[in-house]
């Protein structure tokens, strides 16, 4: 397999990796820092890429490792086995009520997604993981337009239900 050029990787995966970093950090500034560090590591490791898996999986793995290393650096005593502790520690004690509300809303979103039609649920989950509409369409064997419509309708239904149930003020 031909080793891709860094510029090509950056152009193709920058936005997906940035969304993934935002998902991990919940902070756009920190996400930009992680994205930069990820591509610095990619630059150093590109010659060692063997092509055994997809390039995207390799890139997301590097981004995740950069995030974990940064968490360990920022919070040395933090156990990465407890996601709730990570969330509370990273958000700070002052934000605990908001954090609890967010967890309740997230749990409700998960319940609602379980009730959604399988294809709609898959599209939303894949988008949340950073996949492009083109990649989702290929993976689910649907058109790109269908992927966009399914995501929009599913998110709108989630938003409406959460609003009716008092989870959002919108």
JSON list of C-alpha atoms in Angstrom, two decimals:
[
{"chain": "A", "resi": 1, "resn": "UNK", "atom": "CA", "xyz": [0.00, 0.00, 0.00]},
{"chain": "A", "resi": 2, "resn": "UNK", "atom": "CA", "xyz": [1.26, 3.47, -0.90]},
{"chain": "A", "resi": 3, "resn": "UNK", "atom": "CA", "xyz": [2.03, 5.72, 2.07]},
{"chain": "A", "resi": 4, "resn": "UNK", "atom": "CA", "xyz": [-0.24, 8.78, 1.85]},
{"chain": "A", "resi": 5, "resn": "UNK", "atom": "CA", "xyz": [1.19, 12.28, 1.92]},
{"chain": "A", "resi": 6, "resn": "UNK", "atom": "CA", "xyz": [0.68, 14.34, 5.07]},
{"chain": "A", "resi": 7, "resn": "UNK", "atom": "CA", "xyz": [-1.05, 17.16, 3.16]},
{"chain": "A", "resi": 8, "resn": "UNK", "atom": "CA", "xyz": [-3.46, 14.64, 1.65]},
{"chain": "A", "resi": 9, "resn": "UNK", "atom": "CA", "xyz": [-4.26, 13.19, 5.08]},
{"chain": "A", "resi": 10, "resn": "UNK", "atom": "CA", "xyz": [-4.72, 16.63, 6.59]},
{"chain": "A", "resi": 11, "resn": "UNK", "atom": "CA", "xyz": [-7.06, 17.78, 3.82]},
{"chain": "A", "resi": 12, "resn": "UNK", "atom": "CA", "xyz": [-9.12, 14.60, 3.95]},
{"chain": "A", "resi": 13, "resn": "UNK", "atom": "CA", "xyz": [-9.39, 13.93, 7.68]},
{"chain": "A", "resi": 14, "resn": "UNK", "atom": "CA", "xyz": [-8.88, 17.29, 9.43]},
{"chain": "A", "resi": 15, "resn": "UNK", "atom": "CA", "xyz": [-12.57, 18.04, 9.99]},
{"chain": "A", "resi": 16, "resn": "UNK", "atom": "CA", "xyz": [-13.43, 14.48, 11.10]},
{"chain": "A", "resi": 17, "resn": "UNK", "atom": "CA", "xyz": [-10.51, 14.44, 13.53]},
{"chain": "A", "resi": 18, "resn": "UNK", "atom": "CA", "xyz": [-11.42, 17.89, 14.85]},
{"chain": "A", "resi": 19, "resn": "UNK", "atom": "CA", "xyz": [-15.01, 16.75, 15.53]},
{"chain": "A", "resi": 20, "resn": "UNK", "atom": "CA", "xyz": [-13.66, 13.66, 17.27]},
{"chain": "A", "resi": 21, "resn": "UNK", "atom": "CA", "xyz": [-11.30, 15.79, 19.40]},
{"chain": "A", "resi": 22, "resn": "UNK", "atom": "CA", "xyz": [-14.23, 18.09, 20.29]},
{"chain": "A", "resi": 23, "resn": "UNK", "atom": "CA", "xyz": [-16.23, 15.02, 21.28]},
{"chain": "A", "resi": 24, "resn": "UNK", "atom": "CA", "xyz": [-13.39, 13.87, 23.55]},
{"chain": "A", "resi": 25, "resn": "UNK", "atom": "CA", "xyz": [-12.59, 17.25, 25.13]},
{"chain": "A", "resi": 26, "resn": "UNK", "atom": "CA", "xyz": [-15.84, 19.25, 24.96]},
{"chain": "A", "resi": 27, "resn": "UNK", "atom": "CA", "xyz": [-13.54, 22.22, 24.39]},
{"chain": "A", "resi": 28, "resn": "UNK", "atom": "CA", "xyz": [-12.86, 23.63, 20.89]},
{"chain": "A", "resi": 29, "resn": "UNK", "atom": "CA", "xyz": [-9.54, 25.22, 21.90]},
{"chain": "A", "resi": 30, "resn": "UNK", "atom": "CA", "xyz": [-8.25, 22.04, 23.49]},
{"chain": "A", "resi": 31, "resn": "UNK", "atom": "CA", "xyz": [-9.53, 20.10, 20.46]},
{"chain": "A", "resi": 32, "resn": "UNK", "atom": "CA", "xyz": [-7.42, 22.30, 18.17]},
{"chain": "A", "resi": 33, "resn": "UNK", "atom": "CA", "xyz": [-4.36, 21.62, 20.33]},
{"chain": "A", "resi": 34, "resn": "UNK", "atom": "CA", "xyz": [-5.03, 17.87, 20.18]},
{"chain": "A", "resi": 35, "resn": "UNK", "atom": "CA", "xyz": [-5.51, 18.06, 16.42]},
{"chain": "A", "resi": 36, "resn": "UNK", "atom": "CA", "xyz": [-2.17, 19.83, 16.00]},
{"chain": "A", "resi": 37, "resn": "UNK", "atom": "CA", "xyz": [-0.37, 17.32, 18.22]},
{"chain": "A", "resi": 38, "resn": "UNK", "atom": "CA", "xyz": [-2.05, 14.45, 16.39]},
{"chain": "A", "resi": 39, "resn": "UNK", "atom": "CA", "xyz": [-0.74, 15.63, 13.03]},
{"chain": "A", "resi": 40, "resn": "UNK", "atom": "CA", "xyz": [2.73, 16.22, 14.49]},
{"chain": "A", "resi": 41, "resn": "UNK", "atom": "CA", "xyz": [2.76, 12.58, 15.60]},
{"chain": "A", "resi": 42, "resn": "UNK", "atom": "CA", "xyz": [1.41, 11.48, 12.23]},
{"chain": "A", "resi": 43, "resn": "UNK", "atom": "CA", "xyz": [4.29, 13.32, 10.56]},
{"chain": "A", "resi": 44, "resn": "UNK", "atom": "CA", "xyz": [6.79, 11.41, 12.72]},
{"chain": "A", "resi": 45, "resn": "UNK", "atom": "CA", "xyz": [5.03, 8.04, 12.36]},
{"chain": "A", "resi": 46, "resn": "UNK", "atom": "CA", "xyz": [3.96, 8.18, 8.72]},
{"chain": "A", "resi": 47, "resn": "UNK", "atom": "CA", "xyz": [6.98, 6.18, 7.52]},
{"chain": "A", "resi": 48, "resn": "UNK", "atom": "CA", "xyz": [6.03, 3.38, 9.94]},
{"chain": "A", "resi": 49, "resn": "UNK", "atom": "CA", "xyz": [2.40, 3.12, 8.75]},
{"chain": "A", "resi": 50, "resn": "UNK", "atom": "CA", "xyz": [2.01, -0.45, 7.48]},
{"chain": "A", "resi": 51, "resn": "UNK", "atom": "CA", "xyz": [-1.46, -0.12, 5.96]},
{"chain": "A", "resi": 52, "resn": "UNK", "atom": "CA", "xyz": [-2.86, -3.12, 7.83]},
{"chain": "A", "resi": 53, "resn": "UNK", "atom": "CA", "xyz": [-5.93, -1.15, 8.88]},
{"chain": "A", "resi": 54, "resn": "UNK", "atom": "CA", "xyz": [-7.62, 1.92, 7.49]},
{"chain": "A", "resi": 55, "resn": "UNK", "atom": "CA", "xyz": [-5.80, 5.22, 7.58]},
{"chain": "A", "resi": 56, "resn": "UNK", "atom": "CA", "xyz": [-8.75, 6.80, 9.37]},
{"chain": "A", "resi": 57, "resn": "UNK", "atom": "CA", "xyz": [-8.66, 4.21, 12.15]},
{"chain": "A", "resi": 58, "resn": "UNK", "atom": "CA", "xyz": [-4.92, 4.77, 12.54]},
{"chain": "A", "resi": 59, "resn": "UNK", "atom": "CA", "xyz": [-5.40, 8.56, 12.75]},
{"chain": "A", "resi": 60, "resn": "UNK", "atom": "CA", "xyz": [-8.24, 8.31, 15.27]},
{"chain": "A", "resi": 61, "resn": "UNK", "atom": "CA", "xyz": [-6.13, 5.96, 17.39]},
{"chain": "A", "resi": 62, "resn": "UNK", "atom": "CA", "xyz": [-3.31, 8.48, 17.46]},
{"chain": "A", "resi": 63, "resn": "UNK", "atom": "CA", "xyz": [-5.73, 11.27, 18.40]},
{"chain": "A", "resi": 64, "resn": "UNK", "atom": "CA", "xyz": [-7.18, 9.16, 21.21]},
{"chain": "A", "resi": 65, "resn": "UNK", "atom": "CA", "xyz": [-3.71, 8.36, 22.55]},
{"chain": "A", "resi": 66, "resn": "UNK", "atom": "CA", "xyz": [-2.75, 12.05, 22.46]},
{"chain": "A", "resi": 67, "resn": "UNK", "atom": "CA", "xyz": [-5.92, 12.88, 24.42]},
{"chain": "A", "resi": 68, "resn": "UNK", "atom": "CA", "xyz": [-5.25, 10.17, 27.04]},
{"chain": "A", "resi": 69, "resn": "UNK", "atom": "CA", "xyz": [-1.65, 11.34, 27.48]},
{"chain": "A", "resi": 70, "resn": "UNK", "atom": "CA", "xyz": [-2.85, 14.91, 27.92]},
{"chain": "A", "resi": 71, "resn": "UNK", "atom": "CA", "xyz": [-5.44, 13.80, 30.50]},
{"chain": "A", "resi": 72, "resn": "UNK", "atom": "CA", "xyz": [-2.72, 11.97, 32.42]},
{"chain": "A", "resi": 73, "resn": "UNK", "atom": "CA", "xyz": [-0.47, 15.02, 32.24]},
{"chain": "A", "resi": 74, "resn": "UNK", "atom": "CA", "xyz": [-3.21, 17.38, 33.45]},
{"chain": "A", "resi": 75, "resn": "UNK", "atom": "CA", "xyz": [-4.61, 15.01, 36.09]},
{"chain": "A", "resi": 76, "resn": "UNK", "atom": "CA", "xyz": [-1.86, 12.60, 37.23]},
{"chain": "A", "resi": 77, "resn": "UNK", "atom": "CA", "xyz": [-3.96, 10.92, 39.93]},
{"chain": "A", "resi": 78, "resn": "UNK", "atom": "CA", "xyz": [-6.93, 10.36, 37.62]},
{"chain": "A", "resi": 79, "resn": "UNK", "atom": "CA", "xyz": [-7.97, 6.78, 36.90]},
{"chain": "A", "resi": 80, "resn": "UNK", "atom": "CA", "xyz": [-8.92, 6.33, 33.26]},
{"chain": "A", "resi": 81, "resn": "UNK", "atom": "CA", "xyz": [-11.08, 3.36, 34.22]},
{"chain": "A", "resi": 82, "resn": "UNK", "atom": "CA", "xyz": [-13.84, 5.62, 35.59]},
{"chain": "A", "resi": 83, "resn": "UNK", "atom": "CA", "xyz": [-15.37, 7.83, 32.86]},
{"chain": "A", "resi": 84, "resn": "UNK", "atom": "CA", "xyz": [-17.61, 9.64, 35.37]},
{"chain": "A", "resi": 85, "resn": "UNK", "atom": "CA", "xyz": [-14.58, 10.62, 37.44]},
{"chain": "A", "resi": 86, "resn": "UNK", "atom": "CA", "xyz": [-12.85, 11.91, 34.33]},
{"chain": "A", "resi": 87, "resn": "UNK", "atom": "CA", "xyz": [-15.86, 14.01, 33.41]},
{"chain": "A", "resi": 88, "resn": "UNK", "atom": "CA", "xyz": [-16.30, 15.44, 36.92]},
{"chain": "A", "resi": 89, "resn": "UNK", "atom": "CA", "xyz": [-12.59, 16.15, 37.35]},
{"chain": "A", "resi": 90, "resn": "UNK", "atom": "CA", "xyz": [-12.22, 17.76, 33.93]},
{"chain": "A", "resi": 91, "resn": "UNK", "atom": "CA", "xyz": [-15.32, 19.90, 34.30]},
{"chain": "A", "resi": 92, "resn": "UNK", "atom": "CA", "xyz": [-14.61, 20.89, 37.89]},
{"chain": "A", "resi": 93, "resn": "UNK", "atom": "CA", "xyz": [-16.69, 20.70, 41.02]},
{"chain": "A", "resi": 94, "resn": "UNK", "atom": "CA", "xyz": [-18.53, 23.96, 40.29]},
{"chain": "A", "resi": 95, "resn": "UNK", "atom": "CA", "xyz": [-20.11, 22.36, 37.25]},
{"chain": "A", "resi": 96, "resn": "UNK", "atom": "CA", "xyz": [-21.31, 19.18, 38.95]},
{"chain": "A", "resi": 97, "resn": "UNK", "atom": "CA", "xyz": [-25.07, 20.00, 38.70]},
{"chain": "A", "resi": 98, "resn": "UNK", "atom": "CA", "xyz": [-24.70, 20.82, 35.00]},
{"chain": "A", "resi": 99, "resn": "UNK", "atom": "CA", "xyz": [-22.63, 17.67, 34.58]},
{"chain": "A", "resi": 100, "resn": "UNK", "atom": "CA", "xyz": [-25.36, 15.59, 36.23]},
{"chain": "A", "resi": 101, "resn": "UNK", "atom": "CA", "xyz": [-28.02, 17.17, 34.00]},
{"chain": "A", "resi": 102, "resn": "UNK", "atom": "CA", "xyz": [-25.88, 16.46, 30.95]},
{"chain": "A", "resi": 103, "resn": "UNK", "atom": "CA", "xyz": [-25.48, 12.82, 32.01]},
{"chain": "A", "resi": 104, "resn": "UNK", "atom": "CA", "xyz": [-29.26, 12.46, 32.45]},
{"chain": "A", "resi": 105, "resn": "UNK", "atom": "CA", "xyz": [-29.89, 14.01, 29.04]},
{"chain": "A", "resi": 106, "resn": "UNK", "atom": "CA", "xyz": [-27.26, 11.76, 27.48]},
{"chain": "A", "resi": 107, "resn": "UNK", "atom": "CA", "xyz": [-28.87, 8.69, 29.05]},
{"chain": "A", "resi": 108, "resn": "UNK", "atom": "CA", "xyz": [-32.24, 9.79, 27.64]},
{"chain": "A", "resi": 109, "resn": "UNK", "atom": "CA", "xyz": [-30.71, 10.33, 24.19]},
{"chain": "A", "resi": 110, "resn": "UNK", "atom": "CA", "xyz": [-29.30, 6.80, 24.33]},
{"chain": "A", "resi": 111, "resn": "UNK", "atom": "CA", "xyz": [-32.75, 5.44, 25.24]},
{"chain": "A", "resi": 112, "resn": "UNK", "atom": "CA", "xyz": [-34.37, 7.36, 22.40]},
{"chain": "A", "resi": 113, "resn": "UNK", "atom": "CA", "xyz": [-31.73, 6.21, 19.93]},
{"chain": "A", "resi": 114, "resn": "UNK", "atom": "CA", "xyz": [-32.37, 2.59, 20.93]},
{"chain": "A", "resi": 115, "resn": "UNK", "atom": "CA", "xyz": [-36.02, 3.15, 19.96]},
{"chain": "A", "resi": 116, "resn": "UNK", "atom": "CA", "xyz": [-35.12, 4.73, 16.61]},
{"chain": "A", "resi": 117, "resn": "UNK", "atom": "CA", "xyz": [-35.11, 2.66, 13.43]},
{"chain": "A", "resi": 118, "resn": "UNK", "atom": "CA", "xyz": [-31.79, 0.79, 13.11]},
{"chain": "A", "resi": 119, "resn": "UNK", "atom": "CA", "xyz": [-30.60, 2.63, 10.02]},
{"chain": "A", "resi": 120, "resn": "UNK", "atom": "CA", "xyz": [-31.33, 6.07, 11.55]},
{"chain": "A", "resi": 121, "resn": "UNK", "atom": "CA", "xyz": [-29.54, 5.05, 14.76]},
{"chain": "A", "resi": 122, "resn": "UNK", "atom": "CA", "xyz": [-26.52, 3.82, 12.78]},
{"chain": "A", "resi": 123, "resn": "UNK", "atom": "CA", "xyz": [-26.26, 7.08, 10.83]},
{"chain": "A", "resi": 124, "resn": "UNK", "atom": "CA", "xyz": [-26.36, 9.22, 13.99]},
{"chain": "A", "resi": 125, "resn": "UNK", "atom": "CA", "xyz": [-23.85, 6.99, 15.80]},
{"chain": "A", "resi": 126, "resn": "UNK", "atom": "CA", "xyz": [-21.44, 6.98, 12.85]},
{"chain": "A", "resi": 127, "resn": "UNK", "atom": "CA", "xyz": [-21.65, 10.79, 12.52]},
{"chain": "A", "resi": 128, "resn": "UNK", "atom": "CA", "xyz": [-20.93, 11.12, 16.25]},
{"chain": "A", "resi": 129, "resn": "UNK", "atom": "CA", "xyz": [-17.81, 8.99, 15.71]},
{"chain": "A", "resi": 130, "resn": "UNK", "atom": "CA", "xyz": [-16.61, 11.39, 13.02]},
{"chain": "A", "resi": 131, "resn": "UNK", "atom": "CA", "xyz": [-17.53, 9.56, 9.83]},
{"chain": "A", "resi": 132, "resn": "UNK", "atom": "CA", "xyz": [-18.37, 11.67, 6.79]},
{"chain": "A", "resi": 133, "resn": "UNK", "atom": "CA", "xyz": [-21.69, 11.30, 4.98]},
{"chain": "A", "resi": 134, "resn": "UNK", "atom": "CA", "xyz": [-19.84, 9.70, 2.07]},
{"chain": "A", "resi": 135, "resn": "UNK", "atom": "CA", "xyz": [-18.29, 7.08, 4.36]},
{"chain": "A", "resi": 136, "resn": "UNK", "atom": "CA", "xyz": [-21.64, 6.42, 6.05]},
{"chain": "A", "resi": 137, "resn": "UNK", "atom": "CA", "xyz": [-23.37, 6.03, 2.69]},
{"chain": "A", "resi": 138, "resn": "UNK", "atom": "CA", "xyz": [-20.75, 3.51, 1.56]},
{"chain": "A", "resi": 139, "resn": "UNK", "atom": "CA", "xyz": [-20.85, 1.60, 4.84]},
{"chain": "A", "resi": 140, "resn": "UNK", "atom": "CA", "xyz": [-24.67, 1.38, 4.99]},
{"chain": "A", "resi": 141, "resn": "UNK", "atom": "CA", "xyz": [-25.13, 1.11, 1.21]},
{"chain": "A", "resi": 142, "resn": "UNK", "atom": "CA", "xyz": [-27.40, 4.14, 0.96]},
{"chain": "A", "resi": 143, "resn": "UNK", "atom": "CA", "xyz": [-27.06, 7.44, -0.85]},
{"chain": "A", "resi": 144, "resn": "UNK", "atom": "CA", "xyz": [-25.23, 10.34, 0.75]},
{"chain": "A", "resi": 145, "resn": "UNK", "atom": "CA", "xyz": [-28.47, 12.36, 0.59]},
{"chain": "A", "resi": 146, "resn": "UNK", "atom": "CA", "xyz": [-30.31, 9.61, 2.48]},
{"chain": "A", "resi": 147, "resn": "UNK", "atom": "CA", "xyz": [-27.64, 9.64, 5.17]},
{"chain": "A", "resi": 148, "resn": "UNK", "atom": "CA", "xyz": [-28.03, 13.41, 5.55]},
{"chain": "A", "resi": 149, "resn": "UNK", "atom": "CA", "xyz": [-31.83, 13.22, 5.71]},
{"chain": "A", "resi": 150, "resn": "UNK", "atom": "CA", "xyz": [-31.82, 10.34, 8.21]},
{"chain": "A", "resi": 151, "resn": "UNK", "atom": "CA", "xyz": [-29.43, 12.20, 10.48]},
{"chain": "A", "resi": 152, "resn": "UNK", "atom": "CA", "xyz": [-31.38, 15.46, 10.28]},
{"chain": "A", "resi": 153, "resn": "UNK", "atom": "CA", "xyz": [-34.75, 13.83, 10.97]},
{"chain": "A", "resi": 154, "resn": "UNK", "atom": "CA", "xyz": [-33.42, 11.69, 13.80]},
{"chain": "A", "resi": 155, "resn": "UNK", "atom": "CA", "xyz": [-31.65, 14.62, 15.47]},
{"chain": "A", "resi": 156, "resn": "UNK", "atom": "CA", "xyz": [-34.76, 16.79, 15.06]},
{"chain": "A", "resi": 157, "resn": "UNK", "atom": "CA", "xyz": [-36.92, 14.11, 16.68]},
{"chain": "A", "resi": 158, "resn": "UNK", "atom": "CA", "xyz": [-34.41, 13.76, 19.54]},
{"chain": "A", "resi": 159, "resn": "UNK", "atom": "CA", "xyz": [-34.32, 17.54, 20.00]},
{"chain": "A", "resi": 160, "resn": "UNK", "atom": "CA", "xyz": [-38.13, 17.82, 20.01]},
{"chain": "A", "resi": 161, "resn": "UNK", "atom": "CA", "xyz": [-38.53, 14.97, 22.51]},
{"chain": "A", "resi": 162, "resn": "UNK", "atom": "CA", "xyz": [-35.85, 16.32, 24.84]},
{"chain": "A", "resi": 163, "resn": "UNK", "atom": "CA", "xyz": [-37.44, 19.76, 24.70]},
{"chain": "A", "resi": 164, "resn": "UNK", "atom": "CA", "xyz": [-40.90, 18.36, 25.52]},
{"chain": "A", "resi": 165, "resn": "UNK", "atom": "CA", "xyz": [-39.41, 16.44, 28.44]},
{"chain": "A", "resi": 166, "resn": "UNK", "atom": "CA", "xyz": [-37.69, 19.54, 29.80]},
{"chain": "A", "resi": 167, "resn": "UNK", "atom": "CA", "xyz": [-34.09, 18.60, 29.09]},
{"chain": "A", "resi": 168, "resn": "UNK", "atom": "CA", "xyz": [-33.46, 21.68, 26.93]},
{"chain": "A", "resi": 169, "resn": "UNK", "atom": "CA", "xyz": [-34.65, 25.26, 26.97]},
{"chain": "A", "resi": 170, "resn": "UNK", "atom": "CA", "xyz": [-34.64, 25.75, 23.20]}
]
